[in-house]
Short mmCIF file of C-alpha atoms in Angstrom, two decimals:
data_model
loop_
_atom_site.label_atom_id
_atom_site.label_comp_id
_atom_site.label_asym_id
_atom_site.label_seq_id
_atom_site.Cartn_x
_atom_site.Cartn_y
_atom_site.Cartn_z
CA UNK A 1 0.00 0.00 0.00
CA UNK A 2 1.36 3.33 -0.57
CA UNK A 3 2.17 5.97 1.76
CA UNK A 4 -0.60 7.88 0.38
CA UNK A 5 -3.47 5.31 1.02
CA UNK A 6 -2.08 4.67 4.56
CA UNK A 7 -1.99 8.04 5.65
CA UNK A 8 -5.96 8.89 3.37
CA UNK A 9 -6.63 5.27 5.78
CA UNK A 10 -5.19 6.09 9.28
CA UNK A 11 -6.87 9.68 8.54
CA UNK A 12 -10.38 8.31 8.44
CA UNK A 13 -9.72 6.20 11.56
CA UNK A 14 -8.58 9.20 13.38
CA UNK A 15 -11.30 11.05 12.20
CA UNK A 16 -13.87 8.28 13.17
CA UNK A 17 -12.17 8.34 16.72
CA UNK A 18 -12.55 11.93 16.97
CA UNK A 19 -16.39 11.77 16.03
CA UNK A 20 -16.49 8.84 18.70
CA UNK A 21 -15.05 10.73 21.29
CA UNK A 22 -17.12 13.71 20.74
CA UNK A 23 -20.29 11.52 21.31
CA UNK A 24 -18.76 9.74 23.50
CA UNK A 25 -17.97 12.91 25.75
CA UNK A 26 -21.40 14.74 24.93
CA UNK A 27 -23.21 11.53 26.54
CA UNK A 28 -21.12 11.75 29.74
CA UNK A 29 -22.12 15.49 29.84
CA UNK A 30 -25.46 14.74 29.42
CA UNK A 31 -25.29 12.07 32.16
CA UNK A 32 -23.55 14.48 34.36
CA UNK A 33 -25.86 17.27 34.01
CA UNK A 34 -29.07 15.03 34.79
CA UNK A 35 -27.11 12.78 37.20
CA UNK A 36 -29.10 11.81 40.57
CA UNK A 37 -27.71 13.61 43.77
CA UNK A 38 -27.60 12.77 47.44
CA UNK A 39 -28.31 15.67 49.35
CA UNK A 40 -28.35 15.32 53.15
CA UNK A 41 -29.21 18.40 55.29
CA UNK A 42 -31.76 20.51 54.10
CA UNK A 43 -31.47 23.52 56.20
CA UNK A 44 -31.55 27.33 55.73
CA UNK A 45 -29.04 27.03 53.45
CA UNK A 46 -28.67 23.24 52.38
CA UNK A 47 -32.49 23.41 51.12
CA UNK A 48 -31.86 25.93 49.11
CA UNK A 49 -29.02 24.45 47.71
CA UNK A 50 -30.95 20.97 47.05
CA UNK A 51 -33.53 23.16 45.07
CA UNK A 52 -30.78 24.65 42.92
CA UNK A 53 -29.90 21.49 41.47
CA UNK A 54 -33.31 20.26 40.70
CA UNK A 55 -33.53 23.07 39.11
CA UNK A 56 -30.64 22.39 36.87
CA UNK A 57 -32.26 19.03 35.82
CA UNK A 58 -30.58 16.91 39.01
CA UNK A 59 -33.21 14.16 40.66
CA UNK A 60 -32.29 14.33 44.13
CA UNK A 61 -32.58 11.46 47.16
CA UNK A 62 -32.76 13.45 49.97
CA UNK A 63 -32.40 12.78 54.25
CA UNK A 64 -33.21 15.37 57.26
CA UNK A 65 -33.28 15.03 60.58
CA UNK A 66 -36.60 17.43 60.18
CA UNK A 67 -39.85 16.13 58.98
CA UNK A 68 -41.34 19.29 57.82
CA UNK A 69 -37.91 19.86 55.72
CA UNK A 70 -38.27 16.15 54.02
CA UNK A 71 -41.85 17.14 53.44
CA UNK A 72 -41.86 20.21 51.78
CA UNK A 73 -38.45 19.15 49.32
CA UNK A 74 -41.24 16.07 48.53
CA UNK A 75 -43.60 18.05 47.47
CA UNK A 76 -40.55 19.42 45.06
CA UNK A 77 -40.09 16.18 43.45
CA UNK A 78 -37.36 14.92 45.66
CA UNK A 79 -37.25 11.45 46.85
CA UNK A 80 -36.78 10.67 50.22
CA UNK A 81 -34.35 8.35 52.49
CA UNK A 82 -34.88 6.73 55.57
CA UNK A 83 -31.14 7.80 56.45
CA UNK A 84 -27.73 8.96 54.96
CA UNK A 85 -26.71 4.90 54.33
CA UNK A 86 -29.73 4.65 52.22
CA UNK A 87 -28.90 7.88 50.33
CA UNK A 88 -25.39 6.24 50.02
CA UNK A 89 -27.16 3.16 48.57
CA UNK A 90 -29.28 5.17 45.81
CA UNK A 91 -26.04 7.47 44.21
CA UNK A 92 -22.75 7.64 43.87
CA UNK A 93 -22.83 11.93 44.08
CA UNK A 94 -23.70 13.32 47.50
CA UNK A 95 -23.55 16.44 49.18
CA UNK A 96 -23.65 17.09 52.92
CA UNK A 97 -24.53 20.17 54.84
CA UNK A 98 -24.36 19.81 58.41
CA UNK A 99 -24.13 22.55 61.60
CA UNK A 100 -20.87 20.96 63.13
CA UNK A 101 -18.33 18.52 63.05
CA UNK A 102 -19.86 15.91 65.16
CA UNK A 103 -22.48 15.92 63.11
CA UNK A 104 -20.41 15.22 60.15
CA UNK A 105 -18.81 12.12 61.96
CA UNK A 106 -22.24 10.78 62.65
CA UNK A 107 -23.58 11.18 58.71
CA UNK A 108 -20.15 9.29 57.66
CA UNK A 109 -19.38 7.06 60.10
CA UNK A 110 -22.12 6.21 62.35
CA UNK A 111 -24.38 3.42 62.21
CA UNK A 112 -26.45 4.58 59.55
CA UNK A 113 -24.22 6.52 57.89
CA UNK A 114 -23.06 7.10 54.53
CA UNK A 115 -20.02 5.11 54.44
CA UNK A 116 -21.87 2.02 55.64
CA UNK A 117 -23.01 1.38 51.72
CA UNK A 118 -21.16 4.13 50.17
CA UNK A 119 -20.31 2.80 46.19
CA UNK A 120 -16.92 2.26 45.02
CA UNK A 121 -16.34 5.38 42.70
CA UNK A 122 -18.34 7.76 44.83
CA UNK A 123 -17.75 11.28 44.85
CA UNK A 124 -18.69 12.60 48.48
CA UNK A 125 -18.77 16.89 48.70
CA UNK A 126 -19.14 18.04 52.31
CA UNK A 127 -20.37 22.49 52.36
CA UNK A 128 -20.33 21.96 56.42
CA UNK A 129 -17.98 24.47 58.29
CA UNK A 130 -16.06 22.05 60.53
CA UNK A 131 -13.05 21.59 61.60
CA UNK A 132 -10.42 21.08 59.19
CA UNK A 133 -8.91 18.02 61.44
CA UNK A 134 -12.56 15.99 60.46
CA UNK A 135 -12.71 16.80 56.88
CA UNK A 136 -9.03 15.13 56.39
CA UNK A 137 -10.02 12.15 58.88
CA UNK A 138 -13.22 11.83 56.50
CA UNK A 139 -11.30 12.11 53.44
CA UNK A 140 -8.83 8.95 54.58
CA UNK A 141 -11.67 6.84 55.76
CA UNK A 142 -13.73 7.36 52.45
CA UNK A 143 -10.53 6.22 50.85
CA UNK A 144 -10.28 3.14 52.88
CA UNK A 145 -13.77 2.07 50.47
CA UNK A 146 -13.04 3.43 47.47
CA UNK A 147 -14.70 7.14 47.22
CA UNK A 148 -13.12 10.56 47.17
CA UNK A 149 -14.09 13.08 50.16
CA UNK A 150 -13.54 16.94 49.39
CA UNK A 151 -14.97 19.52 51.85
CA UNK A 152 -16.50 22.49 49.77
CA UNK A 153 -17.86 24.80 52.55
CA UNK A 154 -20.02 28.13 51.53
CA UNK A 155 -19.82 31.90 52.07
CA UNK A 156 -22.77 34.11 51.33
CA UNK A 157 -25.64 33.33 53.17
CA UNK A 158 -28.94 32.45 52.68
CA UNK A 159 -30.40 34.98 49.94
CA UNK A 160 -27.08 33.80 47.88
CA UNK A 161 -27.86 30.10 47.99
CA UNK A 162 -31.59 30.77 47.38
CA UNK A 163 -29.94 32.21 44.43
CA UNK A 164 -27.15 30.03 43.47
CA UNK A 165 -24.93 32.74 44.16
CA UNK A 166 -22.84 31.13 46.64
CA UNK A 167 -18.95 30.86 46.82
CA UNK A 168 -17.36 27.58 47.21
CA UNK A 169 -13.48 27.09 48.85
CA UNK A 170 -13.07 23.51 47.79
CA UNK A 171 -10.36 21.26 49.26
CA UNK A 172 -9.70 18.50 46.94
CA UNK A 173 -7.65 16.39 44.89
CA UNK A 174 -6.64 18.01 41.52
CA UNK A 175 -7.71 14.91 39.57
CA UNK A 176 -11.13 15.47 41.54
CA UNK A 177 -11.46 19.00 40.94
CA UNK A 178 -13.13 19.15 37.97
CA UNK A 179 -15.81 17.22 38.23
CA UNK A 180 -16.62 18.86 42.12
CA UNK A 181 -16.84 22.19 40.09
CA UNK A 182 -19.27 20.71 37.68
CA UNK A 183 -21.61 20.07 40.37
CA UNK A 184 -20.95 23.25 42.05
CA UNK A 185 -21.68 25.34 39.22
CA UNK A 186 -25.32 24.52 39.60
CA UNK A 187 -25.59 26.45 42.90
CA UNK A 188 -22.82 28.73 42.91
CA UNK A 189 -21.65 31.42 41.12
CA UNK A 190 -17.77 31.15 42.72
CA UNK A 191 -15.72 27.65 43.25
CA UNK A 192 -11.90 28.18 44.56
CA UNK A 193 -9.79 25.48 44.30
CA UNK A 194 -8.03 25.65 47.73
CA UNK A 195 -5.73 23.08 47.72
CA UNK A 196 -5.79 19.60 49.55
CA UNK A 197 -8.33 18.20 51.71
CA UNK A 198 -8.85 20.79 54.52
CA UNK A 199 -7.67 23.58 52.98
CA UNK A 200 -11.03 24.87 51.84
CA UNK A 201 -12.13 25.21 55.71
CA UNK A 202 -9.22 26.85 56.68
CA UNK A 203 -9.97 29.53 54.08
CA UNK A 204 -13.65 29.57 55.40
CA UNK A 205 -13.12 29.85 59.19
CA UNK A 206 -10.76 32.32 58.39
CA UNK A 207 -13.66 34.33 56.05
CA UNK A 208 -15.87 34.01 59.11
CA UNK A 209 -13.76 35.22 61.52
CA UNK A 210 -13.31 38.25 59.47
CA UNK A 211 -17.08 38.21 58.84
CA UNK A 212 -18.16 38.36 62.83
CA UNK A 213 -15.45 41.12 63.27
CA UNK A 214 -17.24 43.45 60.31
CA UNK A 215 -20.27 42.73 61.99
CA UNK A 216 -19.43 43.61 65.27
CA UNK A 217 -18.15 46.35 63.61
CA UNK A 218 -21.16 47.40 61.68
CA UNK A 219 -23.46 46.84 64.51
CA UNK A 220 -21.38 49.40 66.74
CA UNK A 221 -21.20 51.87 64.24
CA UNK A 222 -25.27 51.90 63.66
CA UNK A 223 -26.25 51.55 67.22
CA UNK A 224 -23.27 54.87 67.71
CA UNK A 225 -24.66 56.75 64.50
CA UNK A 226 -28.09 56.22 65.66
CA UNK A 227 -27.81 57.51 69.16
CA UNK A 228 -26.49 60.55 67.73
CA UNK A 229 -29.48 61.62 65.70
CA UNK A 230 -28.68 59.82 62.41
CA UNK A 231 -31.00 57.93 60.24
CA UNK A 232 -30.05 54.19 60.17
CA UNK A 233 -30.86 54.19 56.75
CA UNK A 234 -29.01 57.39 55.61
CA UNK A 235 -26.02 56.32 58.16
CA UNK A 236 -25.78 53.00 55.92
CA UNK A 237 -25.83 55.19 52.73
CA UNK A 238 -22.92 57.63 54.10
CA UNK A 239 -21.07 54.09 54.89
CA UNK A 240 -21.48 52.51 51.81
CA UNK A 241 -20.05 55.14 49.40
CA UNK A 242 -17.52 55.72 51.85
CA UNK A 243 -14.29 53.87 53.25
CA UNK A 244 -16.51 52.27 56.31
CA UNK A 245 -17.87 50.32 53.62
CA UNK A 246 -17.95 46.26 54.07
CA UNK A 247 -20.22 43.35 53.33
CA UNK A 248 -22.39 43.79 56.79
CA UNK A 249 -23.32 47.29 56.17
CA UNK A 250 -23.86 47.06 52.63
CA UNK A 251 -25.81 43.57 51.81
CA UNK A 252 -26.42 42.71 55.31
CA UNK A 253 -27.03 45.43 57.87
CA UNK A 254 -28.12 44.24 61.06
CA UNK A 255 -30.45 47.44 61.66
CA UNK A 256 -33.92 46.13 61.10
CA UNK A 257 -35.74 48.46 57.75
CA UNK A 258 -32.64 49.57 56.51
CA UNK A 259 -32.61 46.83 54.06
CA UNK A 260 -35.36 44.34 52.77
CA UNK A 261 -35.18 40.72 52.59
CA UNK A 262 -32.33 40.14 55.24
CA UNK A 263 -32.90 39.05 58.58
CA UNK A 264 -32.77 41.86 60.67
CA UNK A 265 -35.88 43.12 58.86
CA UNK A 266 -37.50 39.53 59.93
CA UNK A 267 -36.82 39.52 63.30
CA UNK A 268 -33.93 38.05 63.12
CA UNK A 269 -34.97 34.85 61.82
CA UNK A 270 -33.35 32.94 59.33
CA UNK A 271 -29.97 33.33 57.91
CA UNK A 272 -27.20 32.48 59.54
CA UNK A 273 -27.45 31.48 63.48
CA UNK A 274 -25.97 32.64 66.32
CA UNK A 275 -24.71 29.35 67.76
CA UNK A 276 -22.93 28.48 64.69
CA UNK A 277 -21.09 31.61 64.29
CA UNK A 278 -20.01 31.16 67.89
CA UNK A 279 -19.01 27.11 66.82
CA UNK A 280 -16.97 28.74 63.67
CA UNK A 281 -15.18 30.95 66.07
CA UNK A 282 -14.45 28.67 68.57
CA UNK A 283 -12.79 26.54 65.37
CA UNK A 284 -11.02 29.75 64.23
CA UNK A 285 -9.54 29.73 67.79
CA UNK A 286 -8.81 26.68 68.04
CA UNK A 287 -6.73 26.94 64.39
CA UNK A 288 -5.00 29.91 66.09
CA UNK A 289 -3.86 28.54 69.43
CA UNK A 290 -2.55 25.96 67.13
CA UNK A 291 -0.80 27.64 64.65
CA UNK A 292 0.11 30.53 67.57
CA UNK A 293 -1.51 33.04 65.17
CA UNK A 294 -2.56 36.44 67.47
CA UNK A 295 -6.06 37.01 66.79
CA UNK A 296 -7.04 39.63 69.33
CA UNK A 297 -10.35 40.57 67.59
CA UNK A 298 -11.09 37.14 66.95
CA UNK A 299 -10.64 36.27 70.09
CA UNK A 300 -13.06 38.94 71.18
CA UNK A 301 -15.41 38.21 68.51
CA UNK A 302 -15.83 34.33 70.03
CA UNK A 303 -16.18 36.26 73.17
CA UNK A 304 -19.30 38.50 72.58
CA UNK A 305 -21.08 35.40 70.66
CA UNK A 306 -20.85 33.18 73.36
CA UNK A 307 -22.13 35.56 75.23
CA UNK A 308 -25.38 35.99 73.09
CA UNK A 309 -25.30 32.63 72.36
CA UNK A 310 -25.82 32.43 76.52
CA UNK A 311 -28.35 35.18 76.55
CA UNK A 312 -31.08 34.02 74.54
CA UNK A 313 -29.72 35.01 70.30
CA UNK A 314 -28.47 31.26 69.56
CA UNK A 315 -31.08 30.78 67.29
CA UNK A 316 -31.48 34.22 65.69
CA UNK A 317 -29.40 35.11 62.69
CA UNK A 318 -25.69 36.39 64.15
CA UNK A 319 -26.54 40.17 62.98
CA UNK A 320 -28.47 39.99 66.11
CA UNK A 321 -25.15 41.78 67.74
CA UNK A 322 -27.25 44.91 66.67
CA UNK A 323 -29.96 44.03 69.29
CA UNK A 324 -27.92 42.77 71.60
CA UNK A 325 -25.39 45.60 72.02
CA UNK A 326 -28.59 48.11 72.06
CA UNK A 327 -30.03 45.66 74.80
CA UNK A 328 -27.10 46.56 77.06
CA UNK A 329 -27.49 50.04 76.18
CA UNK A 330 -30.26 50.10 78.91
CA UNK A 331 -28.19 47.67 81.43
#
């Protein structure tokens, strides 16, 4: 044959490759994009989350410790689980988002929990805030039977994961990456590749740290402003456009009216509690005394949370420091 037909020949069989491939890599996308999803915890924020992907085409299995949150996600088109093994049993994508570390351990590795029946292959994406510690320990046990553990925690609060505007700090594998941000798309708008297991909650209790300070911060500066004859919602305006300017005064003031559709304008409800601020200090701490970093506002922060976590706020969004610090104004 000459050198002419072989190459015209090995051209048509790279050709037909290519054209094989393409399909090939279409029908995986396709797969991917309508792929079934575990989805345990289905609170203020992990509900909105679940709704984001069935949104995006993703049937979900779903487990809550809360009836009324099962319930409503039903009513969705969601299917429920009896427990997080049974999820396990049902997908081989799932997606935890849980108040605490403890709680983690118990949805991995308790009795009923996910890596009781967890499928070879899994991918397993943990949006808890925990401590970094867990998320590796989870990562080397889901190893041990043959899925990959990342932790993928959230910053933006509830409003942004109603609207899929969250940002993700992943800790992963590189290998992994990929396909975690495929997923992540659907209810984000940010996903950071951190580094290795962990490192994505390191970046996050250090964002939340930051995050209680501002609102401290903000929360000072109103209840101040205010008791010196300004309007709350003209003292927010001077802020904003000025260098006081941050994330609590401008998207999340804690002074009820001054902005619509955050919590401080629903009593307080919702959002993001006041008990697990105080847990994502305490872990923010707990990384400092560790790594011997000075945090002196930190430390403070953790402080003045406990303490309204102790007087009543732990289940009121953590912009309650507004009416706390104007409670002790009569004290």
């Amino acid at each position: 044959m000459s050198s002419l037909n072989i190459v015209a020949r090995n051209s048509k069989v790279f050709a037909a490759q290519i054209c094989r491939n393409q399909q090939f890599g279409a029908s995986n996308r396709h797969a991917s994009s309508s792929a079934k999803v575990g989805f345990v915890g289905l609170g203020n924020m992990g509900g909105h989350m679940a709704r984001n992907l069935m949104k995006n085409g993703h049937p979900l299995i779903v487990f809550d410790t809360v009836p009324d949150s099962m319930q409503a996600i039903k009513k969705e088109g969601a299917t429920l689980a009896s427990s997080p093994q049974e999820v396990a049993s049902q997908t081989n994508l799932i997606i935890t988002m849980l108040p605490a570390s403890q709680h983690v351990l118990d949805v991995y590795t308790g009795s009923s929990g996910i890596l009781g029946s967890v499928q070879k292959g899994s991918l397993l994406i943990d949006s808890s805030t925990i401590d970094p510690s867990v998320s590796q320990q989870m990562a080397e046990e889901s190893t041990k039977v043959g899925a990959t553990f990342v932790d993928a925690p959230v910053s933006g609060g509830v409003n942004a994961a109603r609207d899929a505007g969250l940002t993700f700090m992943v800790g992963s594998p590189d290998q992994s990456f990929g396909k975690v941000k495929e997923i992540l798309d659907k209810m984000g708008k940010n996903v950071v590749h951190c580094g290795s297991v962990g490192t994505g909650q390191a970046a996050k209790i250090c964002n939340n740290m930051l995050l209680a300070i501002s609102m401290i911060g903000t929360a000072e500066t109103m209840n101040l402003g205010m008791k010196l004859g300004l309007d709350p919602k003209l003292l927010a305006k001077i802020l904003n456009m000025s260098s006081g300017r941050c994330w609590s005064s401008e998207v999340y003031n804690p002074v009820p009216g001054v902005l619509d559709g955050v919590p401080s304008s629903n009593d307080y409800q919702g959002g993001f509690g006041t008990a697990l601020m105080t847990k994502d200090l305490g872990l923010a701490q707990n990384a400092a005394t560790a790594t011997q970093s000075p945090t002196p506002l930190g430390s403070l922060s953790h402080q003045l949370y406990r303490l309204m976590t102790n007087s009543g706020y732990a289940g009121k969004d953590f912009s309650s420091a507004f009416q706390f610090l104007k409670q002790q104004d009569k004290k």
